[in-house]
Coordinates of N, CA and C in Angstrom, one line a residue:
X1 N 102.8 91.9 105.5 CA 101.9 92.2 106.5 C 100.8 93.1 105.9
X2 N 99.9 92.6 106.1 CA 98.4 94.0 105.8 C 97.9 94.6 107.3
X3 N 97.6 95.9 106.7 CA 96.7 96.9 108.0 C 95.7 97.6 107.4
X4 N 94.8 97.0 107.3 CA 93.1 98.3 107.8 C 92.9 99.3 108.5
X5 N 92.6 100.3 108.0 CA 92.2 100.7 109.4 C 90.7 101.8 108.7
X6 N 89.6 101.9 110.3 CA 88.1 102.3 109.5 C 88.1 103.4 110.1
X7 N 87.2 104.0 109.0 CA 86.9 105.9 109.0 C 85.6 105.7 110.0
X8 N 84.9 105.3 110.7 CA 83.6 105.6 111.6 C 83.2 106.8 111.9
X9 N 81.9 107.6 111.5 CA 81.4 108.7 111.4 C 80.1 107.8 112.8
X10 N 80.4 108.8 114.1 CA 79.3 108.7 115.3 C 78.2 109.9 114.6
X11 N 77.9 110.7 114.4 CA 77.2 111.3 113.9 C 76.9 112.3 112.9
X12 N 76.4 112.3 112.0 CA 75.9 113.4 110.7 C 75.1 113.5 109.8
X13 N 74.5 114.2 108.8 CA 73.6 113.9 107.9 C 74.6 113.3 107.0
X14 N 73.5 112.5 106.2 CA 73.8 111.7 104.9 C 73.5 112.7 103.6
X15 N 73.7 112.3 102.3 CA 74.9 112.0 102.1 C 76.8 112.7 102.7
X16 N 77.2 111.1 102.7 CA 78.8 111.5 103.3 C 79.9 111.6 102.6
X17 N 80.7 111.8 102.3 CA 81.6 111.7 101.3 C 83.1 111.8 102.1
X18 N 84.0 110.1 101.6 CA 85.1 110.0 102.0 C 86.3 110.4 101.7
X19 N 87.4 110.9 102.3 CA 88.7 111.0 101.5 C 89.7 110.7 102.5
X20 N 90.5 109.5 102.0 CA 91.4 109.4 102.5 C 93.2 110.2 101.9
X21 N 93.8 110.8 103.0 CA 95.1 110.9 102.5 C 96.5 110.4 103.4
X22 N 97.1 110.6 102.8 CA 98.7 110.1 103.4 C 99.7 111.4 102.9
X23 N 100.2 111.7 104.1 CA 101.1 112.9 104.2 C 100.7 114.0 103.2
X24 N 99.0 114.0 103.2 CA 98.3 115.5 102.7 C 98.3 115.3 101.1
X25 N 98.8 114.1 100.8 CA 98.2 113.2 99.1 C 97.1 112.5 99.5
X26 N 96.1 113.2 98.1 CA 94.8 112.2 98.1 C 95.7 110.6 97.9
X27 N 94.4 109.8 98.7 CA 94.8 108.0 98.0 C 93.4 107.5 97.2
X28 N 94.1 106.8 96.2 CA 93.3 106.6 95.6 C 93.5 105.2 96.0
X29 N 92.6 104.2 94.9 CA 92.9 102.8 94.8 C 94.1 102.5 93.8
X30 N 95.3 102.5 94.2 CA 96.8 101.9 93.7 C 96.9 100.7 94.1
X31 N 98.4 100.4 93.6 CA 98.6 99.2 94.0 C 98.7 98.7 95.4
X32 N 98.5 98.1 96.4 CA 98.7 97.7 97.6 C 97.6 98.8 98.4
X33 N 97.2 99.3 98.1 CA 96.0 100.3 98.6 C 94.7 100.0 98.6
X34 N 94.1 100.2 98.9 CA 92.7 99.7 98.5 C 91.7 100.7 99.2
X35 N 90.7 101.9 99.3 CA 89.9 102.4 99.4 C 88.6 101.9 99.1
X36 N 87.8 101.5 100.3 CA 86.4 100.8 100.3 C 85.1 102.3 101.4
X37 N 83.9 102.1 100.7 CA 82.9 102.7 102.0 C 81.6 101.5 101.8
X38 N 82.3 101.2 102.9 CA 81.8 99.5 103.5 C 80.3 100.3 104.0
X39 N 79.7 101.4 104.5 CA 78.0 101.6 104.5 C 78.2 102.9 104.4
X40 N 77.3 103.5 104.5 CA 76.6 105.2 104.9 C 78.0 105.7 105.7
X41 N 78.3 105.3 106.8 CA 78.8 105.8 107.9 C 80.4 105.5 108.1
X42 N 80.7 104.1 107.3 CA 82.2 103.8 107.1 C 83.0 103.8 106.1
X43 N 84.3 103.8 106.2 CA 85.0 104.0 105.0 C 86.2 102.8 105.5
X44 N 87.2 102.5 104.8 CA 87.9 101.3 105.2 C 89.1 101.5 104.1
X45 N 90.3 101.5 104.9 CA 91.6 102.1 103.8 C 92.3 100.6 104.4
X46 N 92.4 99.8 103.2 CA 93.5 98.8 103.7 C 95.0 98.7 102.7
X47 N 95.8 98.5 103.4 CA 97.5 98.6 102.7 C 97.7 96.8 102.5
X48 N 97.4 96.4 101.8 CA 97.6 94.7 101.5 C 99.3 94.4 101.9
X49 N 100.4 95.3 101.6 CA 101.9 94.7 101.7 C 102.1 95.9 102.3
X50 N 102.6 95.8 103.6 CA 102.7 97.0 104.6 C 104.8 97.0 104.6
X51 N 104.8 98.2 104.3 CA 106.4 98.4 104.3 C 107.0 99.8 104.7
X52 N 108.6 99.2 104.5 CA 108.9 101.0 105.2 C 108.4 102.0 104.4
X53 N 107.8 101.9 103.0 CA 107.1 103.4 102.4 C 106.2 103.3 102.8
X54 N 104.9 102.5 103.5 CA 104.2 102.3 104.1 C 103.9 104.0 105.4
X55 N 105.5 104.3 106.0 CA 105.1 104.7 106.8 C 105.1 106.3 106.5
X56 N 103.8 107.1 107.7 CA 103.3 108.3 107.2 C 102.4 108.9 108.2
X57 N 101.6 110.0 107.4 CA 100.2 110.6 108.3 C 99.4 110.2 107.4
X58 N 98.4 109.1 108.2 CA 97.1 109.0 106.9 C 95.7 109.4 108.0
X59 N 95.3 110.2 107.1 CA 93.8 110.9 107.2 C 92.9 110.6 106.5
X60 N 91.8 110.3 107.5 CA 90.5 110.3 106.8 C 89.7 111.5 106.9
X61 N 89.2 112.1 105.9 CA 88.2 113.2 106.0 C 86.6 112.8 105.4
X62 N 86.2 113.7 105.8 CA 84.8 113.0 106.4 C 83.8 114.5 105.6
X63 N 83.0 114.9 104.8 CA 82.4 115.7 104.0 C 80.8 115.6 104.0
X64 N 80.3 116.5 104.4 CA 78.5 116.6 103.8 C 78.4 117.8 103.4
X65 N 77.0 118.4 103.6 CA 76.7 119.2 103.1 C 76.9 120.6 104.4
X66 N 76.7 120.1 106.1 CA 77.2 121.0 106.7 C 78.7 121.2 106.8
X67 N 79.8 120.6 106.4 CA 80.9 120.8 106.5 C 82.2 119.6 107.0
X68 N 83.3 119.8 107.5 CA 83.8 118.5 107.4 C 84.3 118.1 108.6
X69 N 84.9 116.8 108.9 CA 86.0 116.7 110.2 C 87.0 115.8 109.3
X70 N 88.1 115.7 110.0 CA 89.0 114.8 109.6 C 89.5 114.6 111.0
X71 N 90.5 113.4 110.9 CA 91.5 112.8 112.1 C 92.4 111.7 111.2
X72 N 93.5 111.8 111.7 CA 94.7 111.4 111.5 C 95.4 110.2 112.4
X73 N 96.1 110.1 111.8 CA 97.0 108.8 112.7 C 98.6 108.2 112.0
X74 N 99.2 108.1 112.5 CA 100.8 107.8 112.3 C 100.6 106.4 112.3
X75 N 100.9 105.7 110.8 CA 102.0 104.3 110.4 C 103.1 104.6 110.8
X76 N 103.6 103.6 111.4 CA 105.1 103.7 111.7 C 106.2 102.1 111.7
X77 N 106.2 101.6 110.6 CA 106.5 100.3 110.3 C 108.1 100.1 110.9
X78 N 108.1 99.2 111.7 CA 109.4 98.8 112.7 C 110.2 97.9 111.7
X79 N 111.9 98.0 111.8 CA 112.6 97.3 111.4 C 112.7 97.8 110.4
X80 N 114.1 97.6 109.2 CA 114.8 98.1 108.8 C 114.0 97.7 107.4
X81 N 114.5 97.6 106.3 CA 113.9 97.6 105.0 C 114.6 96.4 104.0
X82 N 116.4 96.6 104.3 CA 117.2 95.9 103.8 C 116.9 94.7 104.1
X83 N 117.6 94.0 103.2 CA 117.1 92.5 103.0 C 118.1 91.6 104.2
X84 N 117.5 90.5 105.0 CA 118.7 89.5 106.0 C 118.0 88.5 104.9
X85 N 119.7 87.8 104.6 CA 119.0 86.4 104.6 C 119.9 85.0 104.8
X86 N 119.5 84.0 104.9 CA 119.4 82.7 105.4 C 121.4 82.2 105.0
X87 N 122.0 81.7 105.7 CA 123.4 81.1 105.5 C 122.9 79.3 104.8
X88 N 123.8 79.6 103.9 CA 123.8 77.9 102.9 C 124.8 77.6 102.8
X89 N 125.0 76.6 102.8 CA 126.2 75.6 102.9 C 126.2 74.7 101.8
X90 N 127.4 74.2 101.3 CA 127.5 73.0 100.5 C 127.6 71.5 101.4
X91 N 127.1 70.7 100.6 CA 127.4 69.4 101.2 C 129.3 69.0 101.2
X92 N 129.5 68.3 102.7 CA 131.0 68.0 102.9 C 131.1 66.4 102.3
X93 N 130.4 66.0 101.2 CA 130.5 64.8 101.0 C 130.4 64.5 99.6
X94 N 130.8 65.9 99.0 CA 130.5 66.2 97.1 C 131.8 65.4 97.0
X95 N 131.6 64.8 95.6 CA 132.8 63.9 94.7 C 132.4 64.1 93.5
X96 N 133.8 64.7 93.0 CA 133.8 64.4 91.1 C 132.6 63.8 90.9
X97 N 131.7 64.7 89.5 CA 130.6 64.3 89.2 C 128.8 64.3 89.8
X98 N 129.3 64.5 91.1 CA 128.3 64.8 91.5 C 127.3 65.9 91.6
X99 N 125.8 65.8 91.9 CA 125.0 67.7 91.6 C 124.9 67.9 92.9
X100 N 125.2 69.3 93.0 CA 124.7 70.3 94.3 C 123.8 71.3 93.7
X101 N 123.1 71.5 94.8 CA 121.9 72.7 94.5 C 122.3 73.5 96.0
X102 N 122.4 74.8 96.1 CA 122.0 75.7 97.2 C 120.5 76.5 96.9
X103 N 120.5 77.2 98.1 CA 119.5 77.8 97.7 C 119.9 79.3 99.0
X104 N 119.1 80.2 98.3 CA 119.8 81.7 98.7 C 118.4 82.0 99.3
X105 N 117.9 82.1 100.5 CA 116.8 82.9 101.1 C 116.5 83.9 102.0
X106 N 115.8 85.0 101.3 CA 115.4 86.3 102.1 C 114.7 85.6 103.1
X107 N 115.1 86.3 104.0 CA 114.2 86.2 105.4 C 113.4 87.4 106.0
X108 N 114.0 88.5 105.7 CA 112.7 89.6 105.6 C 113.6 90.7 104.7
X109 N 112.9 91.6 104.7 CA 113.3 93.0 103.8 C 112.1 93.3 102.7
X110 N 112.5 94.3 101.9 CA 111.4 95.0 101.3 C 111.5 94.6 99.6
X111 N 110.8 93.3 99.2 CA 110.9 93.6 98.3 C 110.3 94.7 97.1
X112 N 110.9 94.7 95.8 CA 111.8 93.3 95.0 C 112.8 93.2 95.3
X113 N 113.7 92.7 95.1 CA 115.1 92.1 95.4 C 115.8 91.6 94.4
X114 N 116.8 91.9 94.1 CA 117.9 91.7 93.0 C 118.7 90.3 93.5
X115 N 118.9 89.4 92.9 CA 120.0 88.2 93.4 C 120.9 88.6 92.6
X116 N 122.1 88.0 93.2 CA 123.7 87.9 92.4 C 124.5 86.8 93.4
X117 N 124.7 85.8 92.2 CA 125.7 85.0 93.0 C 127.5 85.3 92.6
X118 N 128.0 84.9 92.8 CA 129.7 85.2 93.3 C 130.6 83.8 93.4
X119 N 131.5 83.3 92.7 CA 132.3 82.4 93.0 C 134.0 83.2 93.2
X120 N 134.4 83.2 94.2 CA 135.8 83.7 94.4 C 135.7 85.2 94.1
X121 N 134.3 85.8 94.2 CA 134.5 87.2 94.2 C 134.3 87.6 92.6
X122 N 133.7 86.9 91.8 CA 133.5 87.0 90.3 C 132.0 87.2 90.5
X123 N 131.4 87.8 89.7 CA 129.8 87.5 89.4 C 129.9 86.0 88.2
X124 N 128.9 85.3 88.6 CA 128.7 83.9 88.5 C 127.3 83.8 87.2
X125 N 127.6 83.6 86.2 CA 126.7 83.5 85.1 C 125.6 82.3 85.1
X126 N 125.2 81.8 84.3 CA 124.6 80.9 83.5 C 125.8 80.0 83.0
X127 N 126.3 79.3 82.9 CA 127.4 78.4 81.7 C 127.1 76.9 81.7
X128 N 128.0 76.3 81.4 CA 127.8 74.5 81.0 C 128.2 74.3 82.2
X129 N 126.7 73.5 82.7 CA 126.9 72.9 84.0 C 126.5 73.9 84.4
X130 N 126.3 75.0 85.1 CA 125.8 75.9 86.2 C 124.8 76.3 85.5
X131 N 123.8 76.2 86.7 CA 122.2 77.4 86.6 C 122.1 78.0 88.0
X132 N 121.4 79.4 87.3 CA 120.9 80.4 88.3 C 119.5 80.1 88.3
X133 N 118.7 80.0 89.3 CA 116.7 80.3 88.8 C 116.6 80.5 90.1
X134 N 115.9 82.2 89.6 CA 114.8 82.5 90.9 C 113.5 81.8 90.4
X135 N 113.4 81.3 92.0 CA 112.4 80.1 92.1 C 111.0 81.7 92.7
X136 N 110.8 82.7 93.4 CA 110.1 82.9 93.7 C 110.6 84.2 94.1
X137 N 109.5 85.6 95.0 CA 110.4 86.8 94.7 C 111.4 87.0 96.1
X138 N 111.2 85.6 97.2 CA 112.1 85.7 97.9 C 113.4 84.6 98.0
X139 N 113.5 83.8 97.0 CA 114.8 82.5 96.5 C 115.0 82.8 95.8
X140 N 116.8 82.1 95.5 CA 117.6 81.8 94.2 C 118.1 80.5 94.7
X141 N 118.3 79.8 93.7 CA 118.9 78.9 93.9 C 119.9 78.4 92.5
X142 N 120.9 78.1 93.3 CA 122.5 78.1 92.2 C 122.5 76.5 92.5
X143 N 122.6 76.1 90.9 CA 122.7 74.3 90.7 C 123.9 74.3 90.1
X144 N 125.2 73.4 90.2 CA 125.8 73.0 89.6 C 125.7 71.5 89.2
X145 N 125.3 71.1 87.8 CA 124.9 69.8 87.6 C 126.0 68.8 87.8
X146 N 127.1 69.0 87.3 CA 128.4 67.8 87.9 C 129.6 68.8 88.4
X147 N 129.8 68.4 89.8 CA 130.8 69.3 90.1 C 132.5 68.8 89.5
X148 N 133.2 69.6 89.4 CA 134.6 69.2 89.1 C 135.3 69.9 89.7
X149 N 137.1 69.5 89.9 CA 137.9 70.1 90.3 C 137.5 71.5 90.2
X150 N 137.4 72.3 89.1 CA 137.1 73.5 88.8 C 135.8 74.5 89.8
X151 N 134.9 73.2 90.5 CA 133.9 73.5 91.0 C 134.2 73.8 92.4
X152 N 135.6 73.8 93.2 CA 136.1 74.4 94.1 C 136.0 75.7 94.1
X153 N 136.2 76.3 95.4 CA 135.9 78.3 96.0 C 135.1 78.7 96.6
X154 N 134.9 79.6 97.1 CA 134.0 80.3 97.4 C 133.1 80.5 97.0
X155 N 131.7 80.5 97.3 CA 130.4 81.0 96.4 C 129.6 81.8 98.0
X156 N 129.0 83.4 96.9 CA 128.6 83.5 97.5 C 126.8 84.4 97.3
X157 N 126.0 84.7 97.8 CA 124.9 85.2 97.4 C 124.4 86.2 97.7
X158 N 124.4 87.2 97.0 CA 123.9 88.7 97.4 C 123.1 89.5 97.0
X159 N 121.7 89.5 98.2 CA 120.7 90.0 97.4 C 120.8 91.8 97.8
X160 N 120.4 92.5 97.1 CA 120.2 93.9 97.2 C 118.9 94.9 97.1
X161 N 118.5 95.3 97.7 CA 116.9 96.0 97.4 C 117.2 97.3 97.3
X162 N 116.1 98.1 97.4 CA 116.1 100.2 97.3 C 116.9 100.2 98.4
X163 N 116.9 99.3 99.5 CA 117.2 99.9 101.0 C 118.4 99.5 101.4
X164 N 119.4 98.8 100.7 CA 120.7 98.0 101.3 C 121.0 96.8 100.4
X165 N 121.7 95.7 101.4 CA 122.4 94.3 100.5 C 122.4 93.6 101.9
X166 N 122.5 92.3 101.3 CA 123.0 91.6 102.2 C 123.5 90.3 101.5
X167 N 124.7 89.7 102.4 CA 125.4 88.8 101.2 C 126.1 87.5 102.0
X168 N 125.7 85.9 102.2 CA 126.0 85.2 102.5 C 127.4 84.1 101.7
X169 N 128.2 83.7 102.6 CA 129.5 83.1 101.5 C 129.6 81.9 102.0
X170 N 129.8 80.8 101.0 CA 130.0 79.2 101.7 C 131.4 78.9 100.5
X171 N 132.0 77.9 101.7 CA 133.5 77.1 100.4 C 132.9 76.3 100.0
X172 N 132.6 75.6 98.6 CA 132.6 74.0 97.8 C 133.9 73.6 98.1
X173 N 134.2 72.4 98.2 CA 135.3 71.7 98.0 C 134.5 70.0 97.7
X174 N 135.2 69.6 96.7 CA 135.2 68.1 96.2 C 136.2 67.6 96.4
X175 N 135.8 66.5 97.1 CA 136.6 65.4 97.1 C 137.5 64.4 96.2
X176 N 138.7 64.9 96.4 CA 139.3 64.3 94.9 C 139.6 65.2 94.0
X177 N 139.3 66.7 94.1 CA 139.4 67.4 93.3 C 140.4 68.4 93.3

């Protein structure tokens, strides 16, 4: 989510000079920040990825040559930080030999996000026959290219951020296996 918000000066001499801060730190242009003075009279502070560090006291101060004003205003970003995400299942119709693909998805939280998959409570590698690939910075997705007896248990997915975990579990079972 992004939020703007504009500095509007109703009356003063020119030249004006802006400063924006957050909890009494200058802001500069960082990452996800952006400080613009869109004319004479306005200033424009936009947050491109709005999150729980997001939230604060951000001030604009406002400067000439008679002296200054400032005004303030509270971000206050709702909902938690930690990551929820999406329940996957295996297909009930795998047979010896056959490929499954799951796929592991954030549904909200703060990234970045760490993945780890889990079969039977093991951290789950790379090996012959299985891949890991994060597809994007909110997927994983766990391929097994031919399942076998062996490819029975539990699997499960757990992503983790600065702010918590959260961890979804499905059973494989093959047919025949």
């Amino acid at each position: 989510m992004r939020e703007t918000v504009h500095c509007n000066v109703l009356s003063g001499d020119t030249p004006l000079e802006f400063s924006w801060f957050k909890d009494g730190q200058l802001l500069t242009d960082v990452q996800d920040i952006s400080v613009r003075k869109t004319d004479d009279y306005v200033s424009r502070l936009a947050i491109s990825k709005v999150n729980a560090d997001s939230n604060g006291n951000y001030s604009c101060r406002v400067t000439n040559s008679k002296g200054f004003d400032e005004k303030s205003a509270v971000l206050s970003v709702k909902g938690p930080g930690e990551p929820k995400i999406k329940s996957f299942h295996f297909s009930n119709e795998l047979e010896l030999g056959m490929r499954e693909s799951v796929r592991c998805n954030v549904l909200s939280g703060d990234p970045p996000f760490e993945f780890s998959w889990l079969k039977d409570g093991l951290a789950l590698m790379d090996a012959r026959g299985i891949s890991v690939r994060k597809t994007d910075e909110y997927d994983s997705i766990l391929i097994i290219s031919k399942v076998d007896a062996d490819s029975n248990g539990n699997y499960t997915c757990k992503v983790s951020n600065s702010r918590g975990f959260d961890e979804k579990s499905a059973m494989l079972s093959v047919k025949g296996g």
